[in-house]
Coordinates of C-alpha atoms in Angstrom, one line a residue:
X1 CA 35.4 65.3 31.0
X2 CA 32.2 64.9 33.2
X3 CA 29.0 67.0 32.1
X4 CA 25.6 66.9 33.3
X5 CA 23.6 69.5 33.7
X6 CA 21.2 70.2 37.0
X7 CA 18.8 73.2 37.3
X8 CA 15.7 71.7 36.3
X9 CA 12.7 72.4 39.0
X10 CA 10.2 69.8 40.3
X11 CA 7.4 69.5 37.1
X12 CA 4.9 70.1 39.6
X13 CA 5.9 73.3 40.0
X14 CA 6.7 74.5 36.4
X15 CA 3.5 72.9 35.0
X16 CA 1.4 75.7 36.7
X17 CA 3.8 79.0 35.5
X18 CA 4.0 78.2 31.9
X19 CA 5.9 81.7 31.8
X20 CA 8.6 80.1 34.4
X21 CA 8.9 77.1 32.3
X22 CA 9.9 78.9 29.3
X23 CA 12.1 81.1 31.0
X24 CA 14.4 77.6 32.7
X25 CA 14.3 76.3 29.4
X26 CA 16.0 79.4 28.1
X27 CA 18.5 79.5 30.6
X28 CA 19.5 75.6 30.3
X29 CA 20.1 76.4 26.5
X30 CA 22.0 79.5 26.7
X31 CA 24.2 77.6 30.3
X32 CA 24.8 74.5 28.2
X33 CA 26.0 76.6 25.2
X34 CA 28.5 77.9 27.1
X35 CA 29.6 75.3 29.2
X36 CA 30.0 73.7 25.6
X37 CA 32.3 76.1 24.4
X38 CA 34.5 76.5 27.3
X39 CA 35.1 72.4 26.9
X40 CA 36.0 73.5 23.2
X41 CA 38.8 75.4 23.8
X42 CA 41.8 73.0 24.9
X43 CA 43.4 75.8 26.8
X44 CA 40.8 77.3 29.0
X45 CA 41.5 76.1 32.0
X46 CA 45.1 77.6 31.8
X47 CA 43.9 80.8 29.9
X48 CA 40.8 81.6 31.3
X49 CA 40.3 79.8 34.9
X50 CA 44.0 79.5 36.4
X51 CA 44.8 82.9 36.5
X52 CA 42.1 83.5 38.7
X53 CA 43.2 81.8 41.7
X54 CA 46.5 80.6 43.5
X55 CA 47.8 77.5 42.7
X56 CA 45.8 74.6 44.0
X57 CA 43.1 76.3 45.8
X58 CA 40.0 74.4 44.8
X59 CA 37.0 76.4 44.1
X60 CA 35.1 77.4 40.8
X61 CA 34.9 79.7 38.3
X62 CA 31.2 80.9 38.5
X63 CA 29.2 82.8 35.6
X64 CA 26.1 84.8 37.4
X65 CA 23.9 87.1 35.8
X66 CA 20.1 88.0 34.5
X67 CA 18.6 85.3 31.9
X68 CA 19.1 88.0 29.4
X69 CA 22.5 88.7 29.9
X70 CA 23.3 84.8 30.3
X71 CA 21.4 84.6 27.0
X72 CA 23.4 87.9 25.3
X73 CA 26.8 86.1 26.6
X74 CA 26.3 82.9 25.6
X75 CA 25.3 84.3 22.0
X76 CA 28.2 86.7 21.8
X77 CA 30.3 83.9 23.1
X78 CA 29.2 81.2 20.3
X79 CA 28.9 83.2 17.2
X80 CA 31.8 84.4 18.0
X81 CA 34.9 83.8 14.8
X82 CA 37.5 84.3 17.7
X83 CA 40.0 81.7 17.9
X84 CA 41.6 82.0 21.1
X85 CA 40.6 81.9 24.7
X86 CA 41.3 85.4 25.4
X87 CA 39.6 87.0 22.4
X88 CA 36.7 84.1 22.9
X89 CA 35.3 84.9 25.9
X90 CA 36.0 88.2 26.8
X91 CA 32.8 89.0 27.7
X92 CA 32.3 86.0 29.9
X93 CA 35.5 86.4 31.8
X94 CA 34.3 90.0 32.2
X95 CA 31.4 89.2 33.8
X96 CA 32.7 85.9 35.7
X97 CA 34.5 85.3 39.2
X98 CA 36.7 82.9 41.0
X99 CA 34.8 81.9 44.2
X100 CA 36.8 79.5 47.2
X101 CA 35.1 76.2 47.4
X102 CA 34.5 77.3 51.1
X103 CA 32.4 80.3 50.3
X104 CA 30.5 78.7 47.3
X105 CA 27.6 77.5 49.3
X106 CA 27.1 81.1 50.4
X107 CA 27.1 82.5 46.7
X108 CA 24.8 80.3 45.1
X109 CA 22.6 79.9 48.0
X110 CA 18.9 79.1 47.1
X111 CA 19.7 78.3 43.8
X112 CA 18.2 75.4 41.9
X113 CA 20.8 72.5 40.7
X114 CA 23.1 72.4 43.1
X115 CA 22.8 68.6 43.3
X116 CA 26.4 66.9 42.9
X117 CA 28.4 70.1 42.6
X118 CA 29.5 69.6 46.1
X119 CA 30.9 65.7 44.9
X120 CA 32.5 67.9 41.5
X121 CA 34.2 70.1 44.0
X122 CA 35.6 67.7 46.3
X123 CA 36.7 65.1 43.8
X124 CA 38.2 67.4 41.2
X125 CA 42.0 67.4 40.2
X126 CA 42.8 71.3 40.2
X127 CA 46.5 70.9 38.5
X128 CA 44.3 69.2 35.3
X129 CA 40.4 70.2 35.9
X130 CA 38.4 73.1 36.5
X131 CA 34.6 73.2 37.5
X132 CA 32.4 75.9 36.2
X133 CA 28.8 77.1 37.0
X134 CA 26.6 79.5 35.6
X135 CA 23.9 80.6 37.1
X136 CA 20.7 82.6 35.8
X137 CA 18.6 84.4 37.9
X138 CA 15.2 84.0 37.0
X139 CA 11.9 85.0 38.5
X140 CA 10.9 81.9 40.0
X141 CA 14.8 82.4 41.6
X142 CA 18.1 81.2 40.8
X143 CA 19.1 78.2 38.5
X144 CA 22.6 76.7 37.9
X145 CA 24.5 74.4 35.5
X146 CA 27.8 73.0 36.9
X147 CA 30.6 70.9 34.6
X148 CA 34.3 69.8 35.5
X149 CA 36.5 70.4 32.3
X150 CA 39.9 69.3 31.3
X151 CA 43.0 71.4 31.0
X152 CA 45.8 69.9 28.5
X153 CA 49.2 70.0 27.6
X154 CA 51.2 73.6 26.9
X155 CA 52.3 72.2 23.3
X156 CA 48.4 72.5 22.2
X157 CA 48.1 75.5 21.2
X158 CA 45.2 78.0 21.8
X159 CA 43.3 78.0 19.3
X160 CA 39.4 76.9 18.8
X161 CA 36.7 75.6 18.9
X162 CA 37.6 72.0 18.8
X163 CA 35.0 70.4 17.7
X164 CA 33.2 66.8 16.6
X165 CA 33.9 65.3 13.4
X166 CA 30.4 64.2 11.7
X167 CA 29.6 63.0 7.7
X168 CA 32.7 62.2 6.7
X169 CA 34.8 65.0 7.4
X170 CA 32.2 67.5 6.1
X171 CA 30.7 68.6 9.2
X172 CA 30.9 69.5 12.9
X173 CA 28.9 69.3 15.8
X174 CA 29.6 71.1 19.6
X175 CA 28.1 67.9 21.1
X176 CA 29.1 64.6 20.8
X177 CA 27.0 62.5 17.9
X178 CA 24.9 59.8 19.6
X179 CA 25.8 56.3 18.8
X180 CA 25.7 52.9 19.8
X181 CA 29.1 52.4 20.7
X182 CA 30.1 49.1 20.5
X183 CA 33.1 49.4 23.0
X184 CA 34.5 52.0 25.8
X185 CA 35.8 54.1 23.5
X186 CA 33.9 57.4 22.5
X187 CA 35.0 60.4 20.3
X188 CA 36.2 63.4 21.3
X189 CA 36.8 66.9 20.3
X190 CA 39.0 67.5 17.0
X191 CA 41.1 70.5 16.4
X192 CA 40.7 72.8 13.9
X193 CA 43.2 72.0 10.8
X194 CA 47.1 72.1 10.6
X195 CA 48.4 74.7 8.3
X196 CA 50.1 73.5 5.2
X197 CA 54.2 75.1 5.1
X198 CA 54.4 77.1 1.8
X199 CA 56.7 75.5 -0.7
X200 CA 54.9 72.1 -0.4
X201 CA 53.3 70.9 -3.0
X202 CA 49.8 70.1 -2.5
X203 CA 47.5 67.3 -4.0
X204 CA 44.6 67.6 -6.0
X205 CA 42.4 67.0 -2.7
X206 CA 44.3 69.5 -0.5
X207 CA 41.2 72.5 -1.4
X208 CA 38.4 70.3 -1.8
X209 CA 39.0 66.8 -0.5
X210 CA 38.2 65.3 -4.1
X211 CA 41.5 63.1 -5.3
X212 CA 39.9 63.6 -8.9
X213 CA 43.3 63.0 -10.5
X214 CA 43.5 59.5 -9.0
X215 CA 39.8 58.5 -9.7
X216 CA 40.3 59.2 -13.2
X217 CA 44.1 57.1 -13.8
X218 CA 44.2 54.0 -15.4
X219 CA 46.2 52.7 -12.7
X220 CA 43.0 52.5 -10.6
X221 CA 41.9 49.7 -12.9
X222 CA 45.7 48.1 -13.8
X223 CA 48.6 47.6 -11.8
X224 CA 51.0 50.0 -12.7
X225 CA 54.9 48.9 -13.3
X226 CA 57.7 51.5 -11.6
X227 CA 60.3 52.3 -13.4
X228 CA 64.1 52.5 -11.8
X229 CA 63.9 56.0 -11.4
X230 CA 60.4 55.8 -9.7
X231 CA 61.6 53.2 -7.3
X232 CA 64.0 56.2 -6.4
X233 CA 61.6 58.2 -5.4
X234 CA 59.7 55.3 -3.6
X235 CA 62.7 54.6 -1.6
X236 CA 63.2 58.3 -0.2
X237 CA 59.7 58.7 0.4
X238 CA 59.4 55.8 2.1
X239 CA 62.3 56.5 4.0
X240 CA 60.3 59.6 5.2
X241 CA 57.7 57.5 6.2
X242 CA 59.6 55.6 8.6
X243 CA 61.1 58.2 10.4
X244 CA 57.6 60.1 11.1
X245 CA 56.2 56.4 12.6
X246 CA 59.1 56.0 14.4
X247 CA 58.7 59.7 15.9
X248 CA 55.1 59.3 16.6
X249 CA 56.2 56.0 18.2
X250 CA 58.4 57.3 20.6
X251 CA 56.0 60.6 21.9
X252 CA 53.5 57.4 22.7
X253 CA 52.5 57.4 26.6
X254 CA 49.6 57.4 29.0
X255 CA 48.4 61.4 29.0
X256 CA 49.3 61.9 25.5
X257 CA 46.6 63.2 23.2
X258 CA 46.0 61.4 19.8
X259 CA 46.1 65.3 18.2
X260 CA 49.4 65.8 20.1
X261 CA 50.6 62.4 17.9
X262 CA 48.9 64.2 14.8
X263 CA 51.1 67.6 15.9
X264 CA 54.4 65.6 16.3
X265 CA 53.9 63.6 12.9
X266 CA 52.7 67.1 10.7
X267 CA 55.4 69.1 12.1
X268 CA 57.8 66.0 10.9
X269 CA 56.3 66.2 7.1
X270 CA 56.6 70.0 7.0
X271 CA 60.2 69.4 8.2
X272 CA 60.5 66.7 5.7
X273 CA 59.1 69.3 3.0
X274 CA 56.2 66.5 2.3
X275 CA 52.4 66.7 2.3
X276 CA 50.6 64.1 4.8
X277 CA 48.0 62.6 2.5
X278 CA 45.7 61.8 4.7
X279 CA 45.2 65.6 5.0
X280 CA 41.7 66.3 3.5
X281 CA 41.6 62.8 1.1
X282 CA 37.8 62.9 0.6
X283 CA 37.8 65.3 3.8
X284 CA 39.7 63.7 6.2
X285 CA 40.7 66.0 8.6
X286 CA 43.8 65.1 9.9
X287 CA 47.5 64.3 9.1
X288 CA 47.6 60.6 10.5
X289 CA 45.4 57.9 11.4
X290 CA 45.4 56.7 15.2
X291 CA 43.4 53.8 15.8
X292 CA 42.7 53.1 19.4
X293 CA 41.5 49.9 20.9
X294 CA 39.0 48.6 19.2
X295 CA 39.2 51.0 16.4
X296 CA 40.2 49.0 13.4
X297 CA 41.3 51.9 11.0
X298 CA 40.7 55.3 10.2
X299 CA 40.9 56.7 14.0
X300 CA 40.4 60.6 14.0
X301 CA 43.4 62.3 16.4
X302 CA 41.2 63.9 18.9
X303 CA 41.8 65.3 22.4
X304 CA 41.3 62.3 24.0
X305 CA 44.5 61.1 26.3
X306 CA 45.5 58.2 25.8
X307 CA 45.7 55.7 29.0
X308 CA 47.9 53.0 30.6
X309 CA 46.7 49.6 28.8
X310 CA 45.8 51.2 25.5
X311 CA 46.9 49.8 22.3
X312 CA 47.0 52.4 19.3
X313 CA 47.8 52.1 15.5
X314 CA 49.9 55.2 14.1
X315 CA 49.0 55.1 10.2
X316 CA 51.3 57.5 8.1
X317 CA 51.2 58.1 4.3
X318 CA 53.7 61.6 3.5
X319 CA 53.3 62.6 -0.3
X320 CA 57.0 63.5 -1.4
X321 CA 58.5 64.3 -5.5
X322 CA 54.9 62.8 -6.6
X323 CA 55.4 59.5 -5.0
X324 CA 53.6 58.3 -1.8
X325 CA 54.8 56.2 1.2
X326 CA 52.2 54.1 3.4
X327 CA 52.9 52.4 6.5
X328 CA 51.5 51.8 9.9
X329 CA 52.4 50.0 13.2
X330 CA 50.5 48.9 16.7
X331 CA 52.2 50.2 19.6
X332 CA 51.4 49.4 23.7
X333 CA 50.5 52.3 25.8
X334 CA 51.9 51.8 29.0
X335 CA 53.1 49.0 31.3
X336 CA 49.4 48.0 31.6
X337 CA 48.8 46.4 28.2
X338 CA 47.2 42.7 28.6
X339 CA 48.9 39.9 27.2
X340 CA 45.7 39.0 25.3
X341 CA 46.7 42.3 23.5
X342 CA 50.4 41.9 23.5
X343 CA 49.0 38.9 21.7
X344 CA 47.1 40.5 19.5
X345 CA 49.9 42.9 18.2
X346 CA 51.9 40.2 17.6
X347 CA 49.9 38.2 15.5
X348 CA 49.1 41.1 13.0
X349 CA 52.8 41.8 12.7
X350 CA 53.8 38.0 11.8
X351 CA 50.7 37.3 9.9
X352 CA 52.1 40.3 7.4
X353 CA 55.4 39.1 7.7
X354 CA 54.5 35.5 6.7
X355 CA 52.7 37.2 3.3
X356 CA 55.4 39.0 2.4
X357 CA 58.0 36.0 2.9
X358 CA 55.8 34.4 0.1
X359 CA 55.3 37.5 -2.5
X360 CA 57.6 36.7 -5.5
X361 CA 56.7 37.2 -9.1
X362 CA 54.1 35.1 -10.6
X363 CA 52.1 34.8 -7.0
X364 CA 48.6 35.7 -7.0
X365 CA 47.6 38.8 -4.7
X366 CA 44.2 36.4 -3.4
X367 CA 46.9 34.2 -1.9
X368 CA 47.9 36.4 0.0
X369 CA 44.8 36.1 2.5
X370 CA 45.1 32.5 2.8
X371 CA 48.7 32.8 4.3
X372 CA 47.0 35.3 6.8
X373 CA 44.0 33.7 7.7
X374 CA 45.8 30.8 8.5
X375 CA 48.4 32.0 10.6
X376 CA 45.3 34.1 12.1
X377 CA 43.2 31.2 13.0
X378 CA 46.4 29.7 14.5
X379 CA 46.4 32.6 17.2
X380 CA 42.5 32.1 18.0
X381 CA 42.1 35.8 16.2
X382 CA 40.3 37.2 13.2
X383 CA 41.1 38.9 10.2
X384 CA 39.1 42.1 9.3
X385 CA 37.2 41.7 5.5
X386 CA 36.2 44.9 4.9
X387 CA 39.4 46.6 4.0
X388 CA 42.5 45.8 1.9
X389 CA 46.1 46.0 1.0
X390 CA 46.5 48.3 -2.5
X391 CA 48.7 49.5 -5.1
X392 CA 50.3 53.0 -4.5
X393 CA 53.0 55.0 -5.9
X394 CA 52.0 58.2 -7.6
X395 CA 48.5 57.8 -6.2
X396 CA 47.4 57.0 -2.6
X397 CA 45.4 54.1 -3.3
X398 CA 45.0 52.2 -7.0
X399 CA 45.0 48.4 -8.3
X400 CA 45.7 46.2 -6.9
X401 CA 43.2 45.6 -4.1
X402 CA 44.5 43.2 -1.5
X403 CA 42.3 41.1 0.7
X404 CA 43.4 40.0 3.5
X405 CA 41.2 37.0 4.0
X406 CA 41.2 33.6 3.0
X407 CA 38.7 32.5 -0.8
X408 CA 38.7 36.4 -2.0
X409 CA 38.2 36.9 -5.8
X410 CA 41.3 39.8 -6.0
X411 CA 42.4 39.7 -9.5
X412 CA 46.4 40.1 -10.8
X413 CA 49.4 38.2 -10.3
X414 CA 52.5 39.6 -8.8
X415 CA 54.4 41.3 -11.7
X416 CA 58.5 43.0 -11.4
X417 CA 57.8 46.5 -10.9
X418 CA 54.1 46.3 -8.7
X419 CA 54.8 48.5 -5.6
X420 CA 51.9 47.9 -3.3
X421 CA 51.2 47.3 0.3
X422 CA 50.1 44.6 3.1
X423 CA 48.2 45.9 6.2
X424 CA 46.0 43.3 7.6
X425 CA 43.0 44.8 10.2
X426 CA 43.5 41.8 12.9
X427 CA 40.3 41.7 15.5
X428 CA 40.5 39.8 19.0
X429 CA 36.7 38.9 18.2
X430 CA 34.5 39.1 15.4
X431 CA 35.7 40.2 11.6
X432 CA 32.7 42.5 11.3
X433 CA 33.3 46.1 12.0
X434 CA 30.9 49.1 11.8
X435 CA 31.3 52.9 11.2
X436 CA 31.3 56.0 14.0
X437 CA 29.1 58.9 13.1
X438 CA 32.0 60.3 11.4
X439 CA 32.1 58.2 9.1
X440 CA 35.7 57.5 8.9
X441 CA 36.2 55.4 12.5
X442 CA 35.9 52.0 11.6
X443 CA 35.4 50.1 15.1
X444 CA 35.0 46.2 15.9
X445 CA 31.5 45.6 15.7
X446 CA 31.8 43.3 19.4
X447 CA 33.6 46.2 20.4
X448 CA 36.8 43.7 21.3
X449 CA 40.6 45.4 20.4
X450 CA 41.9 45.5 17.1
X451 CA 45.8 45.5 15.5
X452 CA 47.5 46.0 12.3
X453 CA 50.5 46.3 10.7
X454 CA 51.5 48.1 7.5
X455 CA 54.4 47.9 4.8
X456 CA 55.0 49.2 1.4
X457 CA 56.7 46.6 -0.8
X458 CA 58.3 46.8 -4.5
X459 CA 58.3 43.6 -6.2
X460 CA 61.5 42.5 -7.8
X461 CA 62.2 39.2 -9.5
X462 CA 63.9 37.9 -6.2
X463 CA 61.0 38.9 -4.3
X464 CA 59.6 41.9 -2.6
X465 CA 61.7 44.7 -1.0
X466 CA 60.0 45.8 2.1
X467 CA 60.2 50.0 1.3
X468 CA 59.0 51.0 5.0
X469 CA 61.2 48.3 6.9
X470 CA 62.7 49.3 10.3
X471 CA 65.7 51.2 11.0
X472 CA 68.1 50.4 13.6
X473 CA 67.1 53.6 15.3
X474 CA 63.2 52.8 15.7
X475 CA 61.6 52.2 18.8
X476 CA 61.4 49.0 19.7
X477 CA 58.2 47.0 19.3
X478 CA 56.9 44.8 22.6
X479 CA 58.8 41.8 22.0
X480 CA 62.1 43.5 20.8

């Protein structure tokens, strides 16, 4: 999605017509606001725009009115509680035309801003994009603001505005937060929230995003045993868990959206009869994590597509009979994926497998970063310290923590019983990490790719059963 927004007269000549000044200003508002909301509504291009005009004939759809109806639109338009393109903008479309690329120049002729619409409309992909202009006429004459804008796959549905994430969950903004991104990647647009099928039960959280009932358990404090007909339940929820990754895994391609990964793998836990837990846990507003890149955890499904030489983590945790499963996996995007990140994934998933080779009763969980660092350093990589491996079984997250590094203080010994995972965050670069406006995207802090792997374990006196191990049936991983 490109945006920039032209229109703005020479300052010499605003600075004497105070009255003209005010009146541009207006206009850019109310033309930004809408060009904003058009870009919120995945579908617009195919609702709104394609109609229109034949297939493939380039030209744009083009807004043109009075500053006050520009202004009345645009307000309409964005207080609006209309959740589809249709109902959304009526009165834009209304009041909007198609124009030929051809005949453009003619229609907005003497019009203020026109600088690099002629580069939008050549370089444009009409079977994917659109460009849009809306102009105002003012006194001084006419102004425009031009943007290209993304169409998207037939499986998202219509339904808006998609918006950004901010505070944790607990906000949302029609522009992108400013941040000093430490890599390429930026957020996108989020969709609104999944419905729930009825029948499922929900958490505690599911209202409110407040897991009160696990803050107050005394298995956030001590290591709760399982008993044999818990483990049951572990096993089938688990089982579940699997089977989403393993469907997430196999929608993964370049063009993909994150949310379309977040569709596939809520649709699976309502077919399942399970609740995703990430759903609204202290307001996160999604059903999975997806971690791109250099994200290291806690990647917001957005409409971002994904691209040829991505790397992206699919972290699912389905609630199912009271029990929780939690399990993630790194997966290549493409035939373009570097070795260094080939690399990469590889490392995180045999630095996990090494740890779990070694869990036995009677081990201490702060061994379990040593065996990871070390095979970590090995590979010229480093391990993430800010998160950690944790107990889980009737709650998404109590004791024990897990570090993943090497000289951590974690308390507890392995005991028969402990049911807990192993996830280390593995970074190309530095350990250090920092957090998006969001609040939830946790990205490297050199802005370098990151990897991890996830599995739920269940300790028995031979050792620990790996709950969320591979099927015969799952995709295949890189090197397989």
């Amino acid at each position: 999605f490109l945006y920039r927004v032209c229109g703005r007269a020479a300052a010499s000549s605003r600075s004497s017509l105070p009255a003209a000044m005010a009146d541009l200003d207006a206009a850019e508002d109310a033309a930004k606001e809408l060009l904003g909301i058009m870009e919120a509504f995945p579908r617009f291009k195919e609702r709104a725009v394609d109609p229109l005009h034949p297939e493939g004939e380039r030209g744009a759809l083009v807004f043109r009115g009075p500053l006050k109806l520009v202004q009345t639109v645009s307000k309409l338009t964005c207080a609006s509680k209309a959740s589809t393109v249709g109902d959304r903008f009526k009165a834009l479309l209304s009041r909007s035309k198609w124009v030929r690329q051809e005949e453009l120049e003619q229609a907005l002729d003497g019009a203020d801003g026109l600088d690099g619409l002629d580069g939008r409309l050549a370089a444009y992909d009409p079977a994917r994009e659109y460009v849009a202009v809306v102009v105002a006429e003012l006194q001084r004459g006419p102004a425009c603001w031009h943007q290209v804008g993304g169409g998207h796959p037939a499986s998202i549905e219509d339904s808006g505005p998609w918006l950004y994430v901010l505070d944790h969950g607990t906000s949302r903004a029609g522009r992108r937060p400013g941040f000093s991104y430490t890599g390429s990647l930026r957020p996108y647009r989020v969709s609104p929230r999944r419905p729930v099928a009825e029948g499922i039960l929900l958490p505690d959280y599911a209202a409110d995003g407040d897991p009160r009932a696990e803050q107050a358990a005394p298995a956030r404090s001590t290591p709760p045993v399982v008993s044999a007909a818990q483990a049951e339940k572990l096993r089938a929820v688990c089982r579940m868990g699997r089977e989403i990754v393993d469907a997430a895994h196999r929608v993964i391609k370049p063009g993909v959206t994150t949310d379309e990964i977040d569709r596939v793998v809520h649709d699976k836990h309502m077919e399942f009869g399970a609740y995703p837990a990430p759903l609204n846990y202290h307001n996160f507003p999604k059903s999975v994590c997806t971690s791109v890149n250099e994200v290291v955890c806690h990647g917001i499904p957005d409409m971002r597509q994904l691209e040829d030489g991505d790397i992206v983590n699919i972290d699912v945790s389905p609630i199912f009979d009271g029990f929780h499963a939690d399990l993630n996996e790194t997966f290549c995007v493409g035939p373009g994926v570097t070795q260094k990140k080939k690399d990469l994934i590889k490392a995180s998933h045999d630095s996990l497998m090494k740890a779990i080779d070694a869990c036995k009763p009677g081990f201490f969980y702060r061994d379990v970063g040593g065996i990871i660092t070390s095979h970590i350093n090995g590979c010229g990589f480093a391990v993430d310290k800010t998160y950690c491996g944790h107990g889980v079984g009737e709650y998404f997250h109590c004791a024990p923590n897990i570090p993943h590094y090497a000289g951590n203080k974690a308390k507890f010994v392995m005991k028969v019983g402990h049911c807990f995972t192993i996830e280390p965050m593995i970074n190309t670069g530095t350990w250090k990490d920092v957090h998006w406006a969001d609040g939830w995207t946790a990205v490297t802090k050199d802005g370098k790719p990151s990897a991890q792997f996830e599995h739920q374990l269940l300790m028995h006196e031979s050792g620990a059963e790996i709950l969320t191990a591979r099927l015969p049936t799952s995709p295949p991983l890189w090197w397989e």
